[in-house]
Structure formats: structure tokens, C-alpha cells
Coordinates of C-alpha atoms in Angstrom, one line a residue:
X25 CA -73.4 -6.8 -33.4
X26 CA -71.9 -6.3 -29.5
X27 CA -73.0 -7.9 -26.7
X28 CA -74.5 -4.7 -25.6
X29 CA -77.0 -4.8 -29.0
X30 CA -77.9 -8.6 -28.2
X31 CA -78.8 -7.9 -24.5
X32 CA -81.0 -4.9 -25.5
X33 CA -82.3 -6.4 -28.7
X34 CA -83.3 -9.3 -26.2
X35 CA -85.2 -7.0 -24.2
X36 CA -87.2 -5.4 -26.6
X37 CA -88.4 -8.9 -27.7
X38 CA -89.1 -10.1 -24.0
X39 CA -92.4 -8.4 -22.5
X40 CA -90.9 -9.9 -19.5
X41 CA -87.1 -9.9 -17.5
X42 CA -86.6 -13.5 -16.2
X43 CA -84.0 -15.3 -14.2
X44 CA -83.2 -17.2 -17.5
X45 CA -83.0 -14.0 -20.0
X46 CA -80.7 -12.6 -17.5
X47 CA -78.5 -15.9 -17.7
X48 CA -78.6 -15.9 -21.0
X49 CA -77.5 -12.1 -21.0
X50 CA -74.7 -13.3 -19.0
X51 CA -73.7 -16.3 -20.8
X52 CA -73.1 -14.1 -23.7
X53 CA -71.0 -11.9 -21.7
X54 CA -67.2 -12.1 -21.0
X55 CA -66.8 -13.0 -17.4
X56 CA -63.7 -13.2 -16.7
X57 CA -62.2 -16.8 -15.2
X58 CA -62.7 -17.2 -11.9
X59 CA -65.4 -14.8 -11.2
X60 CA -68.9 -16.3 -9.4
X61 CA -71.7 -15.1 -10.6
X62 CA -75.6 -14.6 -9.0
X63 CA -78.3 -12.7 -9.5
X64 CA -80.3 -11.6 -6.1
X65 CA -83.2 -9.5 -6.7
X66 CA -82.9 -8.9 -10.1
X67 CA -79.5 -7.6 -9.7
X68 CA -75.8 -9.3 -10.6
X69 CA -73.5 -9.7 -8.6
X70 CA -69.6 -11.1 -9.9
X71 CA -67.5 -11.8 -7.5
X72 CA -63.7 -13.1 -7.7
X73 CA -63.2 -16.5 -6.2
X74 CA -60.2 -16.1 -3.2
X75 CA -58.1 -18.6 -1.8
X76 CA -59.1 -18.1 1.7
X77 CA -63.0 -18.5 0.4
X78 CA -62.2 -21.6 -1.7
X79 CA -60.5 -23.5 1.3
X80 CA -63.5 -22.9 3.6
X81 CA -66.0 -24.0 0.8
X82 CA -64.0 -27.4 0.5
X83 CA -63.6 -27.8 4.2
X84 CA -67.3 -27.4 4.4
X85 CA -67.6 -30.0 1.5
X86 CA -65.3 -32.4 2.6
X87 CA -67.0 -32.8 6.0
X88 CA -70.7 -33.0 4.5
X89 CA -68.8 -35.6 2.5
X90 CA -69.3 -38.0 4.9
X91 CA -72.8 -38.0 5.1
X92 CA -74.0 -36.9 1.5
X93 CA -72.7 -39.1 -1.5
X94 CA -71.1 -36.8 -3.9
X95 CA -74.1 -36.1 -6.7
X96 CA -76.2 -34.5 -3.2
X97 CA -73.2 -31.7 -2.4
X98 CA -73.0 -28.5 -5.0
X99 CA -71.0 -25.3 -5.3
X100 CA -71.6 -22.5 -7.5
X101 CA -74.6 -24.0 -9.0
X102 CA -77.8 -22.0 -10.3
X103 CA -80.8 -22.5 -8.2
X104 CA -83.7 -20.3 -8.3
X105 CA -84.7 -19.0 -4.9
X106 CA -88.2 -17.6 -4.7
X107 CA -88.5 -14.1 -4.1
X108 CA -88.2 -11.5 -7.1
X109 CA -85.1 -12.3 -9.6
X110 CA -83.1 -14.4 -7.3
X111 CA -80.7 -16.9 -8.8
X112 CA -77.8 -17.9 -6.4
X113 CA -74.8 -20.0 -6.9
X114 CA -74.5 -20.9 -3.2
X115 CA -71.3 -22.0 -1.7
X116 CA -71.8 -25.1 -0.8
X117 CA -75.6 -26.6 -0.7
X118 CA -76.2 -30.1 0.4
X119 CA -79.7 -31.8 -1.3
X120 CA -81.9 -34.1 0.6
X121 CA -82.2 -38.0 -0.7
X122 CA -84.4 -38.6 -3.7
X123 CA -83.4 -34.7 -4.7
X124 CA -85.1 -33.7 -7.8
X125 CA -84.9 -31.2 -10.5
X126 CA -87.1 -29.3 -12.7
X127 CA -88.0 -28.9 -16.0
X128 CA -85.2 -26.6 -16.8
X129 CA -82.9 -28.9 -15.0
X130 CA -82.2 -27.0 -12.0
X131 CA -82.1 -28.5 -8.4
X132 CA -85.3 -27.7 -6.4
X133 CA -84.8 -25.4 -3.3
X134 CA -87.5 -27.4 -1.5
X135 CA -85.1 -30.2 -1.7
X136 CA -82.3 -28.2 0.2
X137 CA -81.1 -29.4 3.3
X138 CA -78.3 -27.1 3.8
X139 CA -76.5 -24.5 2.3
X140 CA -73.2 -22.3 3.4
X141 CA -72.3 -18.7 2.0
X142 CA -68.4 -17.7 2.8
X143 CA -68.7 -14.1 2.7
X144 CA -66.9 -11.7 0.3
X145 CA -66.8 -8.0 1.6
X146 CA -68.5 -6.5 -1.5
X147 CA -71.4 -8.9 -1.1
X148 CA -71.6 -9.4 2.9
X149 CA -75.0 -7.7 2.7
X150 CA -76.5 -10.2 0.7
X151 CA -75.6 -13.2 2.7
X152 CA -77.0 -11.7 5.7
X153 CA -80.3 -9.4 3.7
X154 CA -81.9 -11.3 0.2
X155 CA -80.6 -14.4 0.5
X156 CA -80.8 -15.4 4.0
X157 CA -84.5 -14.5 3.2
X158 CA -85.1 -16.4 0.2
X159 CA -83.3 -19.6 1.9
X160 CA -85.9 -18.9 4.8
X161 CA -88.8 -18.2 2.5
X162 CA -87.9 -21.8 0.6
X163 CA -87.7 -23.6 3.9
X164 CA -84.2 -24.1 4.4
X165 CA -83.7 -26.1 7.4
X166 CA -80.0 -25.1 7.9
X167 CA -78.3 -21.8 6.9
X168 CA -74.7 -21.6 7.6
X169 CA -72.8 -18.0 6.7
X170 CA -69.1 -17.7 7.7
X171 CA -66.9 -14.9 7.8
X172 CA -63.0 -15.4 7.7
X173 CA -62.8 -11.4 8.1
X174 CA -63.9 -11.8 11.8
X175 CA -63.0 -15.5 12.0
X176 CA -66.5 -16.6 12.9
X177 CA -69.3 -18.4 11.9
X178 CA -73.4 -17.4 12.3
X179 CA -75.7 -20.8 12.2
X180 CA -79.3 -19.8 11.0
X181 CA -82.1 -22.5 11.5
X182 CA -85.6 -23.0 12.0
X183 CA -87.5 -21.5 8.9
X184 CA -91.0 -20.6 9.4
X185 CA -93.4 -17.8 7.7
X186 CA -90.2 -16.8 5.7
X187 CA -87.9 -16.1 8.3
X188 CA -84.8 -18.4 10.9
X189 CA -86.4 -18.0 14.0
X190 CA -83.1 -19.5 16.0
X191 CA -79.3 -17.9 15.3
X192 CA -76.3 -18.8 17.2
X193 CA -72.7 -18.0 16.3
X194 CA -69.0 -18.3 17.6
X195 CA -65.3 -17.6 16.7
X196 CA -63.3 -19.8 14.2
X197 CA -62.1 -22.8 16.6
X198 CA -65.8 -24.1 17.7
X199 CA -67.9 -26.8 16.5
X200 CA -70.6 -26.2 14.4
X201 CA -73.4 -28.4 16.2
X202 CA -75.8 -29.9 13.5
X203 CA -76.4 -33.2 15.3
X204 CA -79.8 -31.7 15.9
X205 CA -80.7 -30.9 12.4
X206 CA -81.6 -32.7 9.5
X207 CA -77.7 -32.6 8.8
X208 CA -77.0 -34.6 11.6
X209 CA -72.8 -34.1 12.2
X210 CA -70.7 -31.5 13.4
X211 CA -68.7 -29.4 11.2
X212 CA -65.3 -28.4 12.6
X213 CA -63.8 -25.0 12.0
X214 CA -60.0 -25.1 13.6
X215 CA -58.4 -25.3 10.0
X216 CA -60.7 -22.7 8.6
X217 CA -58.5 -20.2 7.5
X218 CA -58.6 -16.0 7.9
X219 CA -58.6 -12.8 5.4

């Protein structure tokens, strides 16, 4: 039996497509090494890891580093966003204190503090469409999406009614201000590097 027969014979025998069917589907599947996988809106999404995108992501990490202990800072892990079908592997997502997870063992999005997407070109729309809404729809507080194509960086923050109601962004080379937010430091950006 293929892969192909398992997914479909999984389908017949689920009245209903969940995030975790779809996981399944994919654990089952060959991805190849070094490929990130999400699913937003019910649709997946592999995309190859880059150098460029891996040294932003551990700049990023390294600086939250020295607020959030280790076991608070994630990359590339599944969490389930609300909206319809949306399980993201985020960048970089930093978890409040006394973070918890559910049944399934995922981390709770309401525990989110802060996350940060480095976009790829074949999924730029995402970053800035479904998933900036489902980060604003589960409250959010701090949305960070940067793009070494242009060499900037766009801040989202204040969530309410499922949407940022405040966006600022500037060129690679400026401070990223979260002394205000529930982050509390500033990220620098000199050594983030371009595609």
C-alpha cells in the first residue's frame, strides 16, 4: 500500500479533515530534510529552510534569550492557530511564564507573547494574509515579520477584534523597539543578513 492509498483510505474513514489527520498525512509522507512544513487554512505549505532565513531566526532567538529561559523560545514547532485548518510552525515564538500545553501536547496560542515569521518568497503572502490574522485573532500581543529581500522589518501589535490595530516598520539597521510591549527589550537588526 502507497502513501497515496493510506492518506485516502484515511479519508474515507474520517467524516471529518482535522489539523491532526493532516499531520498525520504528512508524517507518513517523505519530506525531504530540511524542508518546514505548516498547514494555513487547510492547505500545506513546505518550504526549504535558507541560510539567510536560519541566521535571522537565531539572531531573533539569541536576543529573546536574554529575557526568556530556553524551554519559553520555539522554532518550527506545531501550534494550532484558530481560524479554519491552521497549524503553523512559526519562526521563532516566545511563550509567556507559567506557559501551558494541551491535551495533545501542543503549546497554547493564548500563552504567546511573541512570534517572528522571516519570509520566504513563495509564502510571503501568508505571513502578511492567514497568519497575521490568526496571530491577531489569538491575541498576539507582538507580531514581528521580516523580510531580508527588501532588508526590512514590519512590527505588528495591538490585537483587538481579530485584527493589529498599530504597524510600524524600517530598513535592516534600526532597532526593533519592544521596551513597550509585553517583550520588554529591543531587538537589533545590523547583523541581519540579505537575500
Amino acid at each position: 500500500m502507497t502513501v497515496l492509498d493510506d492518506r485516502i483510505e484515511m479519508a474515507e474513514e474520517s467524516a471529518e479533515l482535522t489539523l491532526d489527520v493532516m499531520f498525520e498525512w504528512l508524517e507518513k509522507m517523505p519530506v525531504p530534510e530540511g524542508y518546514k512544513t505548516e498547514i494555513v487554512g487547510g492547505h500545506i505549505f513546505m518550504t526549504p529552510q535558507r541560510d539567510t532565513h536560519w541566521d535571522i531566526i537565531a539572531d531573533i532567538y539569541d536576543q529573546l534569550r536574554t529575557k526568556y529561559p530556553r524551554k519559553r523560545v520555539k522554532s518550527d514547532v506545531r501550534m494550532d492557530y484558530p481560524g479554519h485548518l491552521n497549524g503553523f510552525a512559526s519562526d521563532v515564538v516566545a511563550l509567556a511564564e507559567g506557559s501551558r500545553r494541551n491535551d495533545k501536547g501542543l503549546w497554547l496560542p493564548e500563552d504567546v507573547e511573541f512570534v517572528a515569521e522571516v519570509l520566504s518568497r513563495s509564502t510571503a503572502g501568508n505571513d502578511h494574509g492567514p497568519k497575521k490574522d490568526a496571530y491577531a485573532a489569538a491575541d498576539v500581543p507582538v507580531y514581528l515579520i521580516v523580510d531580508p529581500y527588501a532588508g526590512e522589518w514590519h512590527l505588528h501589535t495591538l490585537p483587538e477584534d481579530g485584527k493589529y490595530h498599530a504597524c510600524v516598520g524600517f530598513g535592516f539597521g534600526e532597532d526593533i523597539d519592544l521596551t513597550g510591549t509585553v517583550v520588554g527589550l529591543t531587538l537589533k537588526t545590523d547583523d541581519f543578513p540579505r537575500d
